[in-house]
Short mmCIF file of C-alpha atoms in Angstrom, two decimals:
data_model
loop_
_atom_site.label_atom_id
_atom_site.label_comp_id
_atom_site.label_asym_id
_atom_site.label_seq_id
_atom_site.Cartn_x
_atom_site.Cartn_y
_atom_site.Cartn_z
CA UNK A 1 20.19 -62.92 -11.76
CA UNK A 2 18.29 -61.62 -8.66
CA UNK A 3 20.32 -58.61 -8.64
CA UNK A 4 19.39 -58.12 -12.36
CA UNK A 5 15.63 -58.35 -11.38
CA UNK A 6 15.69 -56.02 -8.63
CA UNK A 7 17.62 -53.35 -10.98
CA UNK A 8 14.87 -53.71 -13.37
CA UNK A 9 12.07 -53.41 -10.94
CA UNK A 10 13.74 -50.06 -9.61
CA UNK A 11 14.02 -48.65 -13.33
CA UNK A 12 10.59 -49.61 -14.20
CA UNK A 13 9.12 -47.57 -11.07
CA UNK A 14 11.32 -44.50 -11.87
CA UNK A 15 10.27 -44.68 -15.46
CA UNK A 16 6.64 -45.09 -14.31
CA UNK A 17 7.06 -42.13 -12.12
CA UNK A 18 8.35 -39.82 -14.96
CA UNK A 19 5.74 -41.00 -17.48
CA UNK A 20 3.12 -40.07 -14.68
CA UNK A 21 4.71 -36.89 -13.93
CA UNK A 22 4.50 -35.86 -17.73
CA UNK A 23 0.66 -35.79 -17.41
CA UNK A 24 1.17 -32.58 -15.50
CA UNK A 25 -1.48 -29.99 -16.95
CA UNK A 26 -0.39 -26.66 -18.24
CA UNK A 27 -0.48 -23.57 -17.22
CA UNK A 28 -2.79 -20.92 -18.77
CA UNK A 29 -0.63 -18.68 -21.11
CA UNK A 30 -1.62 -15.08 -20.64
CA UNK A 31 -0.62 -12.03 -22.23
CA UNK A 32 0.00 -8.49 -21.28
CA UNK A 33 -2.69 -6.52 -23.71
CA UNK A 34 -3.23 -3.46 -21.78
CA UNK A 35 0.66 -2.77 -20.91
CA UNK A 36 1.46 -3.31 -24.86
CA UNK A 37 -1.31 -0.90 -25.98
CA UNK A 38 -0.57 1.95 -23.66
CA UNK A 39 -1.19 5.43 -25.62
CA UNK A 40 1.70 7.35 -26.73
CA UNK A 41 0.28 10.67 -25.07
CA UNK A 42 -2.37 11.21 -22.25
CA UNK A 43 -4.10 13.39 -24.91
CA UNK A 44 -3.87 14.61 -28.25
CA UNK A 45 -3.37 18.18 -27.04
CA UNK A 46 -0.30 17.47 -25.03
CA UNK A 47 2.33 15.28 -26.70
CA UNK A 48 4.50 14.98 -23.37
CA UNK A 49 7.94 15.10 -22.87
CA UNK A 50 10.00 12.03 -22.23
CA UNK A 51 12.66 13.93 -20.42
CA UNK A 52 10.61 16.46 -18.47
CA UNK A 53 8.46 14.39 -15.97
CA UNK A 54 7.41 15.81 -12.31
CA UNK A 55 6.92 12.23 -11.06
CA UNK A 56 10.82 11.95 -10.40
CA UNK A 57 10.92 14.84 -8.27
CA UNK A 58 12.04 14.32 -4.84
CA UNK A 59 9.25 15.34 -2.53
CA UNK A 60 11.43 17.74 -0.42
CA UNK A 61 12.14 19.74 -3.87
CA UNK A 62 8.40 19.60 -4.81
CA UNK A 63 7.02 21.20 -1.70
CA UNK A 64 8.40 24.50 -0.69
CA UNK A 65 6.16 25.25 2.51
CA UNK A 66 8.74 24.60 5.51
CA UNK A 67 5.70 23.87 8.02
CA UNK A 68 4.41 21.20 5.31
CA UNK A 69 7.77 19.79 5.06
CA UNK A 70 8.06 19.36 8.79
CA UNK A 71 4.55 17.59 8.91
CA UNK A 72 5.59 15.31 6.03
CA UNK A 73 8.62 14.51 8.13
CA UNK A 74 6.92 13.99 11.19
CA UNK A 75 4.13 11.42 9.22
CA UNK A 76 7.11 9.57 7.72
CA UNK A 77 8.55 8.68 10.99
CA UNK A 78 5.65 8.04 13.17
CA UNK A 79 2.57 6.83 10.92
CA UNK A 80 1.07 3.58 11.97
CA UNK A 81 -0.03 2.45 8.43
CA UNK A 82 3.55 2.90 7.16
CA UNK A 83 4.97 0.83 10.41
CA UNK A 84 2.27 -1.86 9.40
CA UNK A 85 3.64 -1.86 5.83
CA UNK A 86 7.13 -1.76 7.32
CA UNK A 87 6.45 -5.26 9.13
CA UNK A 88 5.03 -6.78 5.90
CA UNK A 89 8.46 -6.32 4.33
CA UNK A 90 10.26 -7.87 7.05
CA UNK A 91 7.38 -11.03 6.74
CA UNK A 92 8.17 -11.36 3.12
CA UNK A 93 11.93 -11.15 3.89
CA UNK A 94 11.54 -14.03 6.35
CA UNK A 95 9.44 -16.12 3.56
CA UNK A 96 12.51 -15.64 1.09
CA UNK A 97 14.65 -17.19 3.64
CA UNK A 98 12.50 -19.90 4.33
CA UNK A 99 12.36 -21.06 0.85
CA UNK A 100 16.18 -20.38 0.72
CA UNK A 101 16.72 -22.83 3.60
CA UNK A 102 14.89 -25.56 1.41
CA UNK A 103 17.60 -25.85 -1.14
CA UNK A 104 20.15 -26.96 1.51
CA UNK A 105 20.59 -30.15 3.53
CA UNK A 106 18.88 -29.96 7.23
CA UNK A 107 21.25 -31.57 9.71
CA UNK A 108 20.12 -32.00 13.23
CA UNK A 109 21.87 -33.80 16.21
CA UNK A 110 20.12 -35.95 18.77
CA UNK A 111 20.49 -38.63 21.79
CA UNK A 112 18.06 -41.15 22.68
CA UNK A 113 17.60 -44.06 24.99
CA UNK A 114 15.35 -47.11 25.14
CA UNK A 115 14.63 -50.69 26.50
CA UNK A 116 13.06 -53.55 24.60
CA UNK A 117 12.37 -57.00 25.67
CA UNK A 118 11.65 -59.48 22.61
CA UNK A 119 9.51 -62.83 22.92
CA UNK A 120 11.83 -65.73 23.71
CA UNK A 121 10.07 -67.64 20.90
CA UNK A 122 10.31 -65.41 18.20
CA UNK A 123 13.37 -65.01 15.65
CA UNK A 124 14.68 -62.03 17.50
CA UNK A 125 14.39 -63.36 20.82
CA UNK A 126 15.84 -66.71 19.67
CA UNK A 127 18.98 -64.75 18.10
CA UNK A 128 19.27 -62.93 21.00
CA UNK A 129 19.50 -65.92 23.61
CA UNK A 130 22.13 -67.74 21.33
CA UNK A 131 24.29 -64.77 20.73
CA UNK A 132 27.25 -63.86 23.22
CA UNK A 133 28.46 -60.22 23.07
CA UNK A 134 32.07 -61.51 24.40
CA UNK A 135 33.31 -65.12 25.28
CA UNK A 136 31.03 -66.36 27.90
CA UNK A 137 29.03 -62.74 28.35
CA UNK A 138 25.36 -63.26 26.71
CA UNK A 139 23.17 -60.58 25.38
CA UNK A 140 21.22 -58.62 28.35
CA UNK A 141 17.42 -59.19 28.60
CA UNK A 142 15.81 -56.85 28.24
CA UNK A 143 17.86 -55.11 25.67
CA UNK A 144 18.72 -51.43 26.35
CA UNK A 145 19.44 -49.05 23.56
CA UNK A 146 21.42 -45.95 24.01
CA UNK A 147 22.33 -43.52 20.82
CA UNK A 148 23.43 -40.29 19.61
CA UNK A 149 24.60 -38.55 16.52
CA UNK A 150 23.72 -36.42 13.36
CA UNK A 151 20.87 -36.61 11.05
CA UNK A 152 20.70 -35.06 7.63
CA UNK A 153 17.94 -34.79 5.09
CA UNK A 154 18.04 -33.06 1.77
CA UNK A 155 15.52 -32.81 -1.09
CA UNK A 156 17.49 -32.64 -4.07
CA UNK A 157 16.07 -29.92 -6.61
CA UNK A 158 16.36 -31.89 -9.86
CA UNK A 159 13.23 -29.99 -11.23
CA UNK A 160 14.21 -26.78 -9.71
CA UNK A 161 10.79 -26.77 -8.00
CA UNK A 162 12.65 -25.47 -4.94
CA UNK A 163 14.26 -22.49 -6.72
CA UNK A 164 10.94 -21.61 -8.44
CA UNK A 165 9.19 -21.22 -5.06
CA UNK A 166 12.25 -19.05 -3.66
CA UNK A 167 11.82 -16.87 -7.00
CA UNK A 168 8.33 -16.51 -5.87
CA UNK A 169 9.07 -15.41 -2.58
CA UNK A 170 11.65 -12.98 -3.79
CA UNK A 171 9.29 -11.51 -6.30
CA UNK A 172 6.27 -11.18 -3.16
CA UNK A 173 8.89 -9.52 -1.26
CA UNK A 174 9.99 -6.83 -4.00
CA UNK A 175 6.23 -6.36 -4.39
CA UNK A 176 6.13 -5.54 -0.56
CA UNK A 177 8.87 -3.03 -0.96
CA UNK A 178 6.89 -1.49 -3.68
CA UNK A 179 3.77 -1.34 -1.60
CA UNK A 180 5.72 0.39 1.18
CA UNK A 181 6.63 3.24 -1.67
CA UNK A 182 3.01 3.46 -2.71
CA UNK A 183 2.01 3.67 1.22
CA UNK A 184 4.82 6.52 1.37
CA UNK A 185 3.57 8.48 -1.72
CA UNK A 186 -0.22 8.33 -0.81
CA UNK A 187 0.96 9.11 2.99
CA UNK A 188 2.49 12.68 1.59
CA UNK A 189 -0.06 12.95 -0.55
CA UNK A 190 -3.04 12.88 2.42
CA UNK A 191 -0.83 15.12 4.65
CA UNK A 192 -0.43 17.97 1.76
CA UNK A 193 -4.10 17.76 1.04
CA UNK A 194 -5.28 18.00 4.78
CA UNK A 195 -2.80 20.76 5.15
CA UNK A 196 -4.11 23.01 2.39
CA UNK A 197 -8.18 22.16 3.36
CA UNK A 198 -6.91 23.32 6.97
CA UNK A 199 -5.22 26.46 5.43
CA UNK A 200 -8.60 27.11 3.43
CA UNK A 201 -10.65 26.63 6.43
CA UNK A 202 -8.43 29.42 8.26
CA UNK A 203 -9.03 31.89 5.45
CA UNK A 204 -12.99 30.75 5.33
CA UNK A 205 -12.81 31.68 9.00
CA UNK A 206 -11.40 35.04 8.56
CA UNK A 207 -13.97 35.57 5.87
CA UNK A 208 -16.66 34.66 7.87
CA UNK A 209 -15.62 36.97 11.02
CA UNK A 210 -15.32 40.13 8.65
CA UNK A 211 -18.71 39.53 7.56
CA UNK A 212 -19.97 39.48 11.11
CA UNK A 213 -18.58 42.69 11.39
CA UNK A 214 -20.27 43.86 8.28
CA UNK A 215 -23.41 42.70 9.39
CA UNK A 216 -23.22 44.14 12.91
CA UNK A 217 -22.73 47.59 11.20
CA UNK A 218 -25.49 46.96 8.75
CA UNK A 219 -27.57 46.04 12.08
CA UNK A 220 -26.76 49.37 13.67
CA UNK A 221 -27.73 51.02 10.57
CA UNK A 222 -30.86 49.64 10.11
CA UNK A 223 -31.98 50.27 13.62
CA UNK A 224 -30.85 54.04 13.27
CA UNK A 225 -33.19 54.08 10.38
CA UNK A 226 -35.79 52.50 11.88
CA UNK A 227 -35.49 55.43 14.92
CA UNK A 228 -35.82 57.78 11.93
CA UNK A 229 -38.53 56.15 10.32
CA UNK A 230 -36.47 55.31 7.19
CA UNK A 231 -36.87 51.49 7.89
CA UNK A 232 -39.07 49.11 9.60
CA UNK A 233 -38.74 46.49 12.32
CA UNK A 234 -38.52 43.89 9.46
CA UNK A 235 -35.28 45.32 8.10
CA UNK A 236 -33.84 45.07 11.85
CA UNK A 237 -35.02 41.65 12.27
CA UNK A 238 -33.52 40.37 8.95
CA UNK A 239 -30.24 41.93 9.90
CA UNK A 240 -30.28 40.08 13.41
CA UNK A 241 -31.39 36.88 11.51
CA UNK A 242 -28.43 37.36 9.02
CA UNK A 243 -25.86 38.10 11.98
CA UNK A 244 -27.20 34.85 13.79
CA UNK A 245 -26.54 32.43 10.83
CA UNK A 246 -23.05 34.11 10.25
CA UNK A 247 -22.28 33.50 13.91
CA UNK A 248 -23.52 29.81 13.62
CA UNK A 249 -21.30 29.37 10.99
CA UNK A 250 -18.24 30.45 12.43
CA UNK A 251 -18.50 27.71 15.09
CA UNK A 252 -19.07 25.37 12.39
CA UNK A 253 -15.61 26.27 10.53
CA UNK A 254 -14.00 26.33 14.06
CA UNK A 255 -15.18 22.63 14.60
CA UNK A 256 -14.03 21.62 10.96
CA UNK A 257 -10.46 23.31 12.00
CA UNK A 258 -10.26 21.17 15.04
CA UNK A 259 -11.24 18.00 13.16
CA UNK A 260 -8.71 18.80 10.45
CA UNK A 261 -6.04 19.37 12.87
CA UNK A 262 -6.74 16.09 14.69
CA UNK A 263 -6.84 14.28 11.13
CA UNK A 264 -3.16 15.57 10.37
CA UNK A 265 -2.13 14.64 13.86
CA UNK A 266 -3.59 11.13 13.40
CA UNK A 267 -1.40 10.95 10.01
CA UNK A 268 1.79 12.15 12.10
CA UNK A 269 0.83 9.25 14.49
CA UNK A 270 0.57 11.68 17.58
CA UNK A 271 -1.99 12.90 19.98
CA UNK A 272 -4.10 16.15 19.49
CA UNK A 273 -1.82 19.47 19.11
CA UNK A 274 -1.67 22.77 17.32
CA UNK A 275 -0.85 22.81 13.60
CA UNK A 276 1.99 25.00 12.93
CA UNK A 277 1.09 26.94 9.66
CA UNK A 278 1.00 30.18 8.10
CA UNK A 279 -2.27 31.38 6.65
CA UNK A 280 -1.71 34.72 5.51
CA UNK A 281 -0.08 33.62 2.30
CA UNK A 282 -2.46 30.91 1.17
CA UNK A 283 -4.56 32.94 -1.33
CA UNK A 284 -1.29 34.04 -3.04
CA UNK A 285 0.32 30.78 -3.20
CA UNK A 286 0.95 29.63 -7.31
CA UNK A 287 0.33 26.05 -7.60
CA UNK A 288 3.43 24.13 -8.78
CA UNK A 289 3.99 23.67 -12.69
CA UNK A 290 3.39 20.06 -13.09
CA UNK A 291 5.20 18.14 -16.01
CA UNK A 292 3.49 14.69 -16.76
CA UNK A 293 6.21 13.16 -19.05
CA UNK A 294 4.64 10.27 -21.35
CA UNK A 295 2.42 7.55 -20.09
CA UNK A 296 4.85 4.38 -20.51
CA UNK A 297 7.03 6.06 -17.83
CA UNK A 298 3.84 5.51 -15.50
CA UNK A 299 5.11 1.81 -15.73
CA UNK A 300 8.50 2.74 -13.77
CA UNK A 301 7.56 5.73 -11.73
CA UNK A 302 4.02 4.62 -10.06
CA UNK A 303 4.92 1.89 -7.19
CA UNK A 304 1.51 0.47 -6.91
CA UNK A 305 1.89 -0.59 -11.15
CA UNK A 306 5.41 -2.16 -10.05
CA UNK A 307 3.86 -3.90 -7.08
CA UNK A 308 1.23 -5.24 -9.31
CA UNK A 309 3.79 -6.30 -11.72
CA UNK A 310 5.97 -8.18 -9.18
CA UNK A 311 2.83 -10.02 -7.48
CA UNK A 312 1.93 -11.12 -11.33
CA UNK A 313 5.57 -12.48 -11.45
CA UNK A 314 5.38 -13.95 -8.22
CA UNK A 315 1.96 -15.72 -9.22
CA UNK A 316 3.73 -16.96 -12.40
CA UNK A 317 6.46 -18.89 -10.58
CA UNK A 318 3.60 -20.21 -7.97
CA UNK A 319 2.11 -21.80 -10.85
CA UNK A 320 4.93 -23.23 -12.34
CA UNK A 321 6.21 -24.38 -8.65
CA UNK A 322 2.67 -26.17 -8.17
CA UNK A 323 2.86 -27.75 -11.77
CA UNK A 324 6.31 -29.43 -10.63
CA UNK A 325 4.57 -31.01 -7.52
CA UNK A 326 3.20 -33.64 -10.03
CA UNK A 327 7.22 -34.81 -10.72
CA UNK A 328 8.67 -37.33 -8.39
CA UNK A 329 10.83 -35.74 -6.04
CA UNK A 330 14.33 -37.39 -4.88
CA UNK A 331 15.06 -37.13 -1.17
CA UNK A 332 18.37 -38.13 0.69
CA UNK A 333 18.62 -39.11 4.11
CA UNK A 334 21.74 -39.94 6.10
CA UNK A 335 22.54 -40.56 9.98
CA UNK A 336 26.14 -40.98 11.62
CA UNK A 337 26.68 -41.75 15.10
CA UNK A 338 27.28 -44.08 18.15
CA UNK A 339 24.92 -46.63 19.12
CA UNK A 340 24.84 -49.48 21.70
CA UNK A 341 22.82 -51.52 24.35
CA UNK A 342 24.91 -50.18 27.10
CA UNK A 343 26.33 -46.63 27.81
CA UNK A 344 29.86 -47.96 28.65
CA UNK A 345 30.10 -49.53 25.20
CA UNK A 346 29.40 -46.21 23.54
CA UNK A 347 33.05 -45.29 23.80
CA UNK A 348 34.45 -48.72 22.29
CA UNK A 349 35.16 -47.60 18.64
CA UNK A 350 34.74 -48.42 16.03
CA UNK A 351 32.48 -51.04 17.05
CA UNK A 352 29.87 -48.96 18.62
CA UNK A 353 29.61 -46.56 15.26
CA UNK A 354 26.60 -46.56 13.11
CA UNK A 355 25.49 -45.01 9.81
CA UNK A 356 23.21 -44.92 7.13
CA UNK A 357 22.42 -43.37 3.87
CA UNK A 358 19.24 -43.80 2.01
CA UNK A 359 17.65 -42.19 -1.16
CA UNK A 360 14.12 -42.36 -2.21
CA UNK A 361 12.60 -41.21 -5.51
CA UNK A 362 8.88 -40.74 -5.01
CA UNK A 363 6.10 -39.00 -6.87
CA UNK A 364 2.42 -39.13 -7.36
CA UNK A 365 0.57 -41.74 -9.30
CA UNK A 366 -3.16 -42.10 -8.17
CA UNK A 367 -5.40 -39.62 -6.18
CA UNK A 368 -3.89 -36.41 -7.38
CA UNK A 369 -6.91 -34.40 -6.73
CA UNK A 370 -5.05 -32.08 -3.96
CA UNK A 371 -2.19 -31.52 -6.09
CA UNK A 372 -4.36 -30.74 -9.01
CA UNK A 373 -6.47 -28.42 -7.09
CA UNK A 374 -3.50 -26.43 -5.83
CA UNK A 375 -2.33 -26.13 -9.43
CA UNK A 376 -6.02 -24.95 -10.22
CA UNK A 377 -5.75 -22.14 -7.78
CA UNK A 378 -2.28 -21.11 -8.46
CA UNK A 379 -3.33 -20.84 -12.20
CA UNK A 380 -6.62 -18.84 -11.08
CA UNK A 381 -4.40 -16.34 -9.20
CA UNK A 382 -2.02 -15.78 -11.80
CA UNK A 383 -5.01 -14.64 -14.13
CA UNK A 384 -6.24 -12.83 -11.21
CA UNK A 385 -2.94 -11.15 -10.77
CA UNK A 386 -2.67 -10.08 -14.68
CA UNK A 387 -6.00 -8.71 -14.29
CA UNK A 388 -5.27 -6.58 -11.18
CA UNK A 389 -2.03 -5.69 -13.07
CA UNK A 390 -4.05 -4.36 -16.03
CA UNK A 391 -6.70 -2.48 -13.87
CA UNK A 392 -3.86 -0.81 -11.99
CA UNK A 393 -2.14 0.64 -15.32
CA UNK A 394 -5.66 1.64 -16.66
CA UNK A 395 -6.63 3.35 -13.61
CA UNK A 396 -2.91 5.07 -13.18
CA UNK A 397 -3.66 6.43 -16.92
CA UNK A 398 -6.93 7.60 -16.23
CA UNK A 399 -5.91 9.35 -13.17
CA UNK A 400 -3.38 11.45 -14.79
CA UNK A 401 -5.68 12.09 -17.75
CA UNK A 402 -8.41 13.34 -15.17
CA UNK A 403 -6.36 15.54 -13.30
CA UNK A 404 -4.59 17.10 -16.14
CA UNK A 405 -8.19 18.13 -17.28
CA UNK A 406 -8.83 19.30 -13.96
CA UNK A 407 -5.88 21.74 -13.59
CA UNK A 408 -6.60 23.57 -16.47
CA UNK A 409 -10.60 23.62 -15.52
CA UNK A 410 -9.70 24.75 -12.03
CA UNK A 411 -7.64 27.38 -12.86
CA UNK A 412 -10.18 28.85 -15.31
CA UNK A 413 -12.82 28.48 -12.55
CA UNK A 414 -10.50 30.24 -10.16
CA UNK A 415 -10.09 33.29 -12.38
CA UNK A 416 -13.79 33.41 -12.89
CA UNK A 417 -14.35 33.34 -9.34
CA UNK A 418 -11.83 35.98 -8.75
CA UNK A 419 -13.58 38.31 -11.03
CA UNK A 420 -17.22 37.56 -9.43
CA UNK A 421 -15.84 38.24 -6.12
CA UNK A 422 -14.06 41.47 -7.13
CA UNK A 423 -17.34 42.60 -8.62
CA UNK A 424 -19.36 41.75 -5.69
CA UNK A 425 -17.07 43.57 -3.29
CA UNK A 426 -17.84 46.59 -5.21
CA UNK A 427 -21.72 45.91 -5.12
CA UNK A 428 -21.33 45.59 -1.42
CA UNK A 429 -19.95 49.45 -1.27
CA UNK A 430 -22.60 50.68 -3.58
CA UNK A 431 -25.62 48.87 -1.95
CA UNK A 432 -24.28 49.93 1.51
CA UNK A 433 -24.32 53.57 0.23
CA UNK A 434 -27.44 53.30 -1.03
CA UNK A 435 -28.98 51.96 1.74
CA UNK A 436 -27.82 54.74 3.96
CA UNK A 437 -29.45 57.34 1.58
CA UNK A 438 -32.73 55.19 1.38
CA UNK A 439 -32.37 54.55 -2.04
CA UNK A 440 -31.93 50.53 -1.48
CA UNK A 441 -34.12 48.09 0.05
CA UNK A 442 -32.48 46.10 2.92
CA UNK A 443 -33.17 43.06 1.05
CA UNK A 444 -30.85 44.39 -1.80
CA UNK A 445 -28.28 44.52 0.66
CA UNK A 446 -28.64 41.21 2.32
CA UNK A 447 -28.54 39.65 -1.08
CA UNK A 448 -25.22 41.47 -2.23
CA UNK A 449 -23.54 40.40 1.04
CA UNK A 450 -24.71 37.14 0.68
CA UNK A 451 -23.35 36.50 -2.70
CA UNK A 452 -20.17 38.27 -1.69
CA UNK A 453 -19.75 35.71 0.97
CA UNK A 454 -20.33 32.97 -1.02
CA UNK A 455 -18.19 33.72 -3.83
CA UNK A 456 -15.24 34.54 -1.23
CA UNK A 457 -15.54 31.22 0.43
CA UNK A 458 -15.89 29.62 -3.10
CA UNK A 459 -12.69 31.38 -4.28
CA UNK A 460 -11.03 30.08 -1.29
CA UNK A 461 -12.16 26.59 -2.13
CA UNK A 462 -10.93 27.06 -5.55
CA UNK A 463 -7.45 27.86 -4.49
CA UNK A 464 -7.53 24.73 -2.02
CA UNK A 465 -8.63 22.80 -4.92
CA UNK A 466 -5.90 24.21 -7.29
CA UNK A 467 -3.21 23.20 -4.49
CA UNK A 468 -4.45 19.96 -3.96
CA UNK A 469 -5.11 18.81 -7.59
CA UNK A 470 -1.19 19.42 -8.23
CA UNK A 471 -0.39 17.38 -5.18
CA UNK A 472 -2.63 14.61 -6.61
CA UNK A 473 -1.31 14.56 -9.95
CA UNK A 474 1.91 14.60 -8.50
CA UNK A 475 1.55 11.65 -6.80
CA UNK A 476 -0.53 10.07 -9.59
CA UNK A 477 3.11 10.45 -11.83
CA UNK A 478 4.59 8.31 -9.21
CA UNK A 479 6.06 11.38 -7.16
CA UNK A 480 6.41 11.36 -3.54
CA UNK A 481 8.13 8.18 -2.36
CA UNK A 482 11.75 9.11 -3.41
#
């Protein structure tokens, strides 16, 4: 009868735990509306071709300048930010192993020794005093205890909570891998952009040096004309001022070149050293033709989108695992070893053998505030991850759309700047000839020279923007990490 009461009590407790767990709150149901509504094309003019996407082109094929390729290879080996990201992958990998380890029993070995003296007038003391270990041999007082053996603990994953935690860790690990790919893509873009900016500065330095020579000749002519009373001291001073200004600009560009070289060296993870490059072919470099494919391909090509998607997946698993904390957990513990009050008795088998096996089903009944708080935090992070994922998709689409427009407009800008530069170069020759013949004022010569200088500088900047924009759109399409 007593055994029946005990069984009924255990059943009632287990039932109450299960019923209590049924009150676990539900997670917020989220929907990826932005992903589902990605446009079919980047704009109405360009319908796109799914079979032709520059984002899938390996970077070694996309970049043809051997000096740039060498810089990128150095950066991929030495860049500190990339090294930090690789360690984040190792940390996430360890997290997966830790969660996986919880699914298997924990077994440990140990030894121990102790001594205890029970009061004579206690049930334990009175029992020991009247007990004989062997005929005519009483229990020792105080009583020693020596033990050694194996101990095992195992949480049975009855609700698949531990498996869910492992899946969350795996998703987070995979997101760090995609994060590394995004760092790779961004690093290659940054090296290429800085390299083209450096070549642009080299060409601007050549232009300013040519302009300085031109100003020196104009100054000499103005001095000769002054001696011949064909010009005034004011013209001489104006040309002197313009020459000094040009020389000051030269040193500004030299400083910018030094800083740009060091920016590239920093990306390559090394101390300052000259950057090997060829500046002569910069202005004749034709930008790569970029094929955008269709917007839905961004979801598979861009590492930052895949990273955000995996973080969202991990957040969903975290919510599920946090919800299962409301359920009761089942733990099994077991021990097997030797135990005796005297070391010499440890070898007496099987008398010294000791073993135990216990199972425990426990779950929260009252005061669940901590579990509720963890669940609410996980649920909020899940919603946050969704917004982050949606934002990443939207920004990726806008990046490509903006850069496609920029490619077209910068090409038109470059063509017009080329025409402007050519016309102003011709006007310089005409103005100088008129000035020598005293048929043009020195201000006309100065203005023409300044306009020509500005146009050439802007033309070089336009070429740099042409090349950099192509690099940027290549990265925005998901290129650079393969």
